[in-house]
Short mmCIF file of C-alpha atoms in Angstrom, two decimals:
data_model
loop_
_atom_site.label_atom_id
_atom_site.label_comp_id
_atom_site.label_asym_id
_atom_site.label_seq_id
_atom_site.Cartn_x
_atom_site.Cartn_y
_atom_site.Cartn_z
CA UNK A 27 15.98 -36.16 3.93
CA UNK A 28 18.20 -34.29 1.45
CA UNK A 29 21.73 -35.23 0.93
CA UNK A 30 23.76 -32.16 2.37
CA UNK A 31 25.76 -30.43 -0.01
CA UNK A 32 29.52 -31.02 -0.15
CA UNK A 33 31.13 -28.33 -2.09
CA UNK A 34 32.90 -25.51 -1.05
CA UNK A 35 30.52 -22.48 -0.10
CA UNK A 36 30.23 -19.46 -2.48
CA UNK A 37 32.89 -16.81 -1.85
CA UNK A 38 29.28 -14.67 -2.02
CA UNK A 39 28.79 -16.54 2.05
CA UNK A 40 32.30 -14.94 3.23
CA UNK A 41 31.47 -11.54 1.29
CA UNK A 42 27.62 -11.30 2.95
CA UNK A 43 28.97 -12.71 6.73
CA UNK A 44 32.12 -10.04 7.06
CA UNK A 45 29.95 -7.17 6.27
CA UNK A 46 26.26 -8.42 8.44
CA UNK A 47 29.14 -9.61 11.18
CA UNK A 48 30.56 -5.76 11.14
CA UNK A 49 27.06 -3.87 11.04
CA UNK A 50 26.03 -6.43 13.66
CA UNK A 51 29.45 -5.28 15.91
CA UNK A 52 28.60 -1.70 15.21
CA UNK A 53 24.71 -1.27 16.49
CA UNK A 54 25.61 -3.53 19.23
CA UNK A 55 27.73 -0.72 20.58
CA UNK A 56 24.98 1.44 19.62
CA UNK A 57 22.52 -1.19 21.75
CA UNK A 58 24.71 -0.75 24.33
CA UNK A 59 25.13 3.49 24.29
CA UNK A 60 28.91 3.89 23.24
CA UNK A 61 27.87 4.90 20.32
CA UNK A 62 25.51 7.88 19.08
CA UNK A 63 22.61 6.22 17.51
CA UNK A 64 18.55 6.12 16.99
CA UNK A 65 16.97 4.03 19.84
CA UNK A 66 16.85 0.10 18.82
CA UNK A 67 13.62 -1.89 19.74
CA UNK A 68 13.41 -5.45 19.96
CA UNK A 69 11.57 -7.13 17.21
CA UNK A 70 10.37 -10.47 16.85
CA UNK A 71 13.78 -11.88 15.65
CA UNK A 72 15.14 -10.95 18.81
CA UNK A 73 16.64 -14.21 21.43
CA UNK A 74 17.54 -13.81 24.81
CA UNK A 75 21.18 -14.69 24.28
CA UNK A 76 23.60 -14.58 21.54
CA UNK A 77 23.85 -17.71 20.18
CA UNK A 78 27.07 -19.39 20.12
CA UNK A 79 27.45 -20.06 16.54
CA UNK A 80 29.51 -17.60 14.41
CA UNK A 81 27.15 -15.79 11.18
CA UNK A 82 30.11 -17.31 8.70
CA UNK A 83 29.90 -20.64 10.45
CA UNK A 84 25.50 -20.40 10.41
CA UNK A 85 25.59 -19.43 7.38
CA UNK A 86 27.82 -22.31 5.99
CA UNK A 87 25.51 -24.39 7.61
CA UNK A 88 22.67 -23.21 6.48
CA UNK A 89 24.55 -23.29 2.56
CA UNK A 90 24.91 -27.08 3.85
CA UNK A 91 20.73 -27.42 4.08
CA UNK A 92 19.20 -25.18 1.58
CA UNK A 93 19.63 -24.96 -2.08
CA UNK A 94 20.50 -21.55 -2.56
CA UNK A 95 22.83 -20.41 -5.78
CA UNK A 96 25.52 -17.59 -5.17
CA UNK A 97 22.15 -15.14 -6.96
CA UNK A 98 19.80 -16.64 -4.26
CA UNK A 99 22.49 -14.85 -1.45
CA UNK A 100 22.45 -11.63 -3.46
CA UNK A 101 18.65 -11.62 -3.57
CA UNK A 102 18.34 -12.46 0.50
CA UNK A 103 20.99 -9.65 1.05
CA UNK A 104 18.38 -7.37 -0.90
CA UNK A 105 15.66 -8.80 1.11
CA UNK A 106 17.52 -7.95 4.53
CA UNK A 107 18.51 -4.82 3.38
CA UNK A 108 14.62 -3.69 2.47
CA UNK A 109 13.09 -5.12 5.41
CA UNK A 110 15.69 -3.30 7.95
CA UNK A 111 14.35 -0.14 6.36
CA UNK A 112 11.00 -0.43 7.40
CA UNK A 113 9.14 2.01 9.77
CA UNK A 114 9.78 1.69 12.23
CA UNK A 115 13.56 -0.02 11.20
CA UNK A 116 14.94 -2.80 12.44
CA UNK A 117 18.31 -2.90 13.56
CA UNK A 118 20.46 -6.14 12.99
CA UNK A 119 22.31 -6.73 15.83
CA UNK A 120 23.74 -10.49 17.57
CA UNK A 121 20.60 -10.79 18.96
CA UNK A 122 18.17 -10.97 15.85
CA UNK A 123 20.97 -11.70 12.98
CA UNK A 124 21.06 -15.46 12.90
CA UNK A 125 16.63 -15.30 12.93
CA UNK A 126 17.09 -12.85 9.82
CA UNK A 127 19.58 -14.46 7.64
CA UNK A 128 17.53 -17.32 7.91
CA UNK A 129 14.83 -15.85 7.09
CA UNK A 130 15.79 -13.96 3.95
CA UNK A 131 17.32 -16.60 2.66
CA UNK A 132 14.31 -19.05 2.73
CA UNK A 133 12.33 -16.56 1.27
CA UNK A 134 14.55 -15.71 -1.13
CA UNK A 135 14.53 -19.40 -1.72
CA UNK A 136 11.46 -19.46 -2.22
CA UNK A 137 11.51 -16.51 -5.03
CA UNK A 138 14.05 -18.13 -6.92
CA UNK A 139 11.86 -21.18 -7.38
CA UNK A 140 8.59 -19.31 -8.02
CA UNK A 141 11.05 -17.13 -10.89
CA UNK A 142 11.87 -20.61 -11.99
CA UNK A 143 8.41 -21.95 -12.72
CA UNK A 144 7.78 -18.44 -13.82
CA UNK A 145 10.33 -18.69 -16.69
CA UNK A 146 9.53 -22.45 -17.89
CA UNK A 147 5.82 -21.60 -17.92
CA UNK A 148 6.51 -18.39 -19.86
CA UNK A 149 8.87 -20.76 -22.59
CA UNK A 150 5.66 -23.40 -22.84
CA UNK A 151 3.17 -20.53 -23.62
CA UNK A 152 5.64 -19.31 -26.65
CA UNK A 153 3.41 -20.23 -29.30
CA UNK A 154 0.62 -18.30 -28.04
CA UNK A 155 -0.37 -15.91 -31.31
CA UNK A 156 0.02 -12.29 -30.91
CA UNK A 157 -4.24 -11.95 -31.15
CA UNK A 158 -3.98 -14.30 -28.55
CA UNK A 159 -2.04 -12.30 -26.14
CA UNK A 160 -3.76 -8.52 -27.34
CA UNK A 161 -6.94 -10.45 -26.23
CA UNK A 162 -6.06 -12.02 -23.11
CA UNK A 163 -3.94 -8.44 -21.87
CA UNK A 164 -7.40 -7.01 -21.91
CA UNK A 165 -9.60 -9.77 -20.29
CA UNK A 166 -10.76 -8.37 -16.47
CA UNK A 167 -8.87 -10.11 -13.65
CA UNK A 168 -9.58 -10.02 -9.98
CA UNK A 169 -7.15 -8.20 -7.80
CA UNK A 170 -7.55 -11.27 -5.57
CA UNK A 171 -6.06 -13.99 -7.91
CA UNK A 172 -2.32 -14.98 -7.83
CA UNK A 173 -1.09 -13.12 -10.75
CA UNK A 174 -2.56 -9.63 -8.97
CA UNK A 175 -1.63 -10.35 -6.00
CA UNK A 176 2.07 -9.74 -4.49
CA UNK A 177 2.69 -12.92 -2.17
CA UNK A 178 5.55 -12.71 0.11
CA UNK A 179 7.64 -9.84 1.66
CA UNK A 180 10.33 -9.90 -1.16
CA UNK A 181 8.06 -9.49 -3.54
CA UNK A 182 6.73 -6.60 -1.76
CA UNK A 183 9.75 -5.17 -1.54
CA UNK A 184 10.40 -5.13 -5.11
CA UNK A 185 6.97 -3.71 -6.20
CA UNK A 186 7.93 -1.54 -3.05
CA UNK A 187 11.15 -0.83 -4.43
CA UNK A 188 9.87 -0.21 -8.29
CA UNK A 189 7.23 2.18 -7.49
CA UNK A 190 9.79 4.50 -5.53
CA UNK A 191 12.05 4.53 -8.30
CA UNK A 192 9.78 4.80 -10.88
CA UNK A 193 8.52 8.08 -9.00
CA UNK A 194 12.16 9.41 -8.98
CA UNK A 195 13.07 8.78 -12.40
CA UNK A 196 9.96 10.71 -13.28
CA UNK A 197 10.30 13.53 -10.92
CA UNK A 198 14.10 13.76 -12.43
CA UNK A 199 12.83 13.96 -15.80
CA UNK A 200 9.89 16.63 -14.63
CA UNK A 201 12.64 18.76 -12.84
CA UNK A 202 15.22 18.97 -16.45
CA UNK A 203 11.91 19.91 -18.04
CA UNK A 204 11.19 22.87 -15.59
CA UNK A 205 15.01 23.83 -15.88
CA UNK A 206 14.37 23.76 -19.83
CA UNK A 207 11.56 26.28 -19.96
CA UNK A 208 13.41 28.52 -17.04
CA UNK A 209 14.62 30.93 -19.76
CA UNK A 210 11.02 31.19 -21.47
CA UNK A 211 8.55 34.11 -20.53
CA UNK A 212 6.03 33.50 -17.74
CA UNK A 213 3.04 33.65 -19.93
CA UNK A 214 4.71 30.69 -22.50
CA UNK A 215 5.38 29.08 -18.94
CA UNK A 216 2.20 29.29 -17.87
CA UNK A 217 0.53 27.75 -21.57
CA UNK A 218 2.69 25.08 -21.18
CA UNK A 219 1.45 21.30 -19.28
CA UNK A 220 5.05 20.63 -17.91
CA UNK A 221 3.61 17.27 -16.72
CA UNK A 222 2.48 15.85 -20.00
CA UNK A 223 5.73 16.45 -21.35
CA UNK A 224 7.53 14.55 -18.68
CA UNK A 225 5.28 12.15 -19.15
CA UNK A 226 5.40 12.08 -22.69
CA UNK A 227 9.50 11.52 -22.16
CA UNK A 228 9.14 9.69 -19.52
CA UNK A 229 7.02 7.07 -21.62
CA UNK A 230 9.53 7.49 -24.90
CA UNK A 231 12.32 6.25 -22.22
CA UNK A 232 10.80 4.06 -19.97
CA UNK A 233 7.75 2.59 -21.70
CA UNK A 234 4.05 2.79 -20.24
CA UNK A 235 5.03 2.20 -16.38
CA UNK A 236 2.64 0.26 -14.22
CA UNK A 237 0.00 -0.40 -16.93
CA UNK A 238 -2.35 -2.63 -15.01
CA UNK A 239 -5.21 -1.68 -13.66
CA UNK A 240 -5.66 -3.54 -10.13
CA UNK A 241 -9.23 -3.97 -8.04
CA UNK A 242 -7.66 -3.06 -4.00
CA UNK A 243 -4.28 -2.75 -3.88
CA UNK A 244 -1.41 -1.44 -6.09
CA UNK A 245 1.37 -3.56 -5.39
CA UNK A 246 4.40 -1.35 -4.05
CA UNK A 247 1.98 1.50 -3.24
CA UNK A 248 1.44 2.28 0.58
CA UNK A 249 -1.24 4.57 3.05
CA UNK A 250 0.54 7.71 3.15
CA UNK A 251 2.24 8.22 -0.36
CA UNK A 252 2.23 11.43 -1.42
CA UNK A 253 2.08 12.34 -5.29
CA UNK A 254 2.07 16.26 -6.27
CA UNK A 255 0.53 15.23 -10.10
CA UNK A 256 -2.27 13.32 -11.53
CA UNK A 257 0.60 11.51 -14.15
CA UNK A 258 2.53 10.23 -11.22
CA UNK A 259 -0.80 8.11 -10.57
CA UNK A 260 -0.57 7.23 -13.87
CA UNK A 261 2.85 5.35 -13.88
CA UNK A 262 3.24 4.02 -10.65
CA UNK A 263 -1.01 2.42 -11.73
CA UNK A 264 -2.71 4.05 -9.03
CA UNK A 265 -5.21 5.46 -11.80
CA UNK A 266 -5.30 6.08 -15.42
CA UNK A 267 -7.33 8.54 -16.07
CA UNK A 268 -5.61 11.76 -16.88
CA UNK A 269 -8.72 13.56 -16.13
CA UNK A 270 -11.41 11.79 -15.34
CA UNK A 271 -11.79 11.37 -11.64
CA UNK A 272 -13.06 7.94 -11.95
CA UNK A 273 -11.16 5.26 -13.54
CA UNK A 274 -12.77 1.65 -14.00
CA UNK A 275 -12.49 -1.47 -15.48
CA UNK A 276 -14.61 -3.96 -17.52
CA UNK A 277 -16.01 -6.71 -15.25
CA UNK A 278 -18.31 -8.98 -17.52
CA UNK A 279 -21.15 -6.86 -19.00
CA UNK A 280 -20.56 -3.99 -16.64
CA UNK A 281 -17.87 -1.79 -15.67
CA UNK A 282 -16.50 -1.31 -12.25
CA UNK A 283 -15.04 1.64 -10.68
CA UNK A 284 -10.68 0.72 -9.32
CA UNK A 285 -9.57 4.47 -8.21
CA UNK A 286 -11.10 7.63 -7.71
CA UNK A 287 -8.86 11.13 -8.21
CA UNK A 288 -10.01 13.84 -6.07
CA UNK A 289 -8.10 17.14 -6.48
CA UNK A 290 -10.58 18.56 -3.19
CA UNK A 291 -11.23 21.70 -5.44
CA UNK A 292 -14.94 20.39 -5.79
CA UNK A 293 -15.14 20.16 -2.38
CA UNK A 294 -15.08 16.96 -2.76
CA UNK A 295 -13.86 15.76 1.03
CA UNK A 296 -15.75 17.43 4.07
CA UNK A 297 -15.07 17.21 7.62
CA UNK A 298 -13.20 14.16 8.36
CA UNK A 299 -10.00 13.20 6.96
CA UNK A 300 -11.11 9.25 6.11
CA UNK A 301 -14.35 10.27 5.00
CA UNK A 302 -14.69 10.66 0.93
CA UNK A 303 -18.10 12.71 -0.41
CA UNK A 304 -17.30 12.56 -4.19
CA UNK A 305 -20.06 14.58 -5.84
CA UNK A 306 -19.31 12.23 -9.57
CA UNK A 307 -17.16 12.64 -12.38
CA UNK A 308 -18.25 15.65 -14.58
CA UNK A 309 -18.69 19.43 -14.47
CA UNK A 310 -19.27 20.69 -10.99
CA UNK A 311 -21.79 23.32 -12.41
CA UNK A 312 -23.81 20.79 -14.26
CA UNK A 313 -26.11 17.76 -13.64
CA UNK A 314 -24.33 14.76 -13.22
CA UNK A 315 -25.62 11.45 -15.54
CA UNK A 316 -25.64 8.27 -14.68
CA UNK A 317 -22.71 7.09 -17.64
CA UNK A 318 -19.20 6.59 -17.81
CA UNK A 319 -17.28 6.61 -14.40
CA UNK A 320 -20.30 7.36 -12.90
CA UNK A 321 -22.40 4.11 -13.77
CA UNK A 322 -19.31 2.52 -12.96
CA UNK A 323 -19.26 3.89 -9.20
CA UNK A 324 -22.44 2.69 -8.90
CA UNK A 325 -22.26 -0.81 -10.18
CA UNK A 326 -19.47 -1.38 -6.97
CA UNK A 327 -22.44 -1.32 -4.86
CA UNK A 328 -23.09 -4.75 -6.29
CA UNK A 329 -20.55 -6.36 -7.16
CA UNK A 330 -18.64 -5.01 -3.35
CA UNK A 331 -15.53 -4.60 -5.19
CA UNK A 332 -13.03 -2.07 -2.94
CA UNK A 333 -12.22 0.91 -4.39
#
């Protein structure tokens, strides 16, 4: 067994129990109908009774047990706050808060020492040449091995968290462009791919965005997103293709279709909303060849990878 820790707790433990302690206080009388709130459902943090420790008390204890810095706190606090936001939310009251601190801060725990090993494995792979690393960026990897693959609710909260606000900081950008050309004429309006140039800026400011291209999941990315422009696919990595419907990547000899982009102008969907007929990647008007995105779609009927 560990030796238990003898220092004085983090003034971060009296900071994060006064202000859980008062939310707690506050949807209890909400719990309880004195005061005007959203209905609270029990969750499976919830115990019968309140337990009889204090949350500045549980979590000195817990401080006592676990080796968690004054960051590690921050980064559970961050963790509580995402998860409580969830749909449908959870509501911390003195029922479920004792279940949830402990919770985040395990996990965020565990983060810390996963961003550890991260860091000293990044410091032993310094000497790596820079052909070395244009060559490996490029080399296909399965969207089921570790480094594809988000691996714990915190760290689907941050992907969670980075694709939102990489959305906004885009759609802020693509709203002062739009106020820009306000005074122009229609017609120049009209000429004009207000998109690309958001993009454009957006990249100058921010960099590429999501670059990778992921087989199944994009990390952060949920069922029911909504995005208005084929860039915003672009920089959260939903799809790269800024035209093309089908974007791929290289899997051994053959590529493999990741995302498909239909705008539904070619008819594309018909009848049922969870149904996709996708006539290919080309002119509607023309025959479609068996090239491109197109061989690519195809080859996924082999090698079963999701799309």
């Amino acid at each position: 067994m560990a030796e238990l820790r003898r220092e004085d707790p983090p003034r971060v433990v009296s900071v994060l129990s006064s202000v859980l302690r008062r939310v707690a206080e506050l949807n209890d009388l909400a719990m309880h109908g004195r005061l005007a709130a959203p209905r609270h459902r029990a969750s499976a943090f919830h115990v019968p009774r309140i337990p009889g420790i204090s949350v500045h008390s549980y979590l000195e204890r817990i401080f006592r047990h676990a080796d968690c810095s004054p960051t590690c706190y921050v980064v559970a606090y961050v963790y509580l706050d995402r998860f409580t936001q969830r749909q449908p939310p959870v509501f911390i009251n003195s029922l479920n808060i004792h279940r949830l601190l402990l919770t985040s801060i395990l996990t965020a725990v565990k983060f810390m020492e996963r961003m550890k090993e991260t860091t000293n494995s990044s410091k032993k792979n310094t000497h790596q040449t820079e052909v070395e690393h244009d060559r490996n960026s490029h080399v296909y990897q399965p969207a089921w091995e570790p480094n594809m693959v988000s691996n714990g609710p915190l760290e689907n909260a941050a992907a969670r968290n980075k694709v939102e606000e990489t959305s906004h900081e885009f759609r802020t950008i693509l709203r002062k462009v739009f106020e820009e050309v306000e005074s122009k004429s229609r017609e120049a309006e009209q000429a004009m791919h207000l998109d690309h140039i958001a993009f454009k800026l957006f990249r100058e400011k921010y960099g590429l965005g999501d670059d990778r291209k992921y087989v199944g999941s994009v990390p952060g990315v949920e069922v029911g997103d909504e995005f208005h422009l084929r860039v915003e696919l672009c920089i959260v990595g939903l799809h790269h293709q800024h035209l093309a419907g089908i974007d791929f990547v290289n899997q051994g000899e053959k590529n493999v279709a990741i995302s498909i982009a239909s705008s539904g102008r070619y008819s594309d969907v018909k009848g049922k909303s969870d149904i996709l007929i996708y006539p290919g990647s080309g002119m509607p008007n023309k025959d479609q060849t068996l090239d491109h995105g197109n061989l690519a779609l195809k080859n996924i009927m082999e090698t079963k990878t999701p799309v």
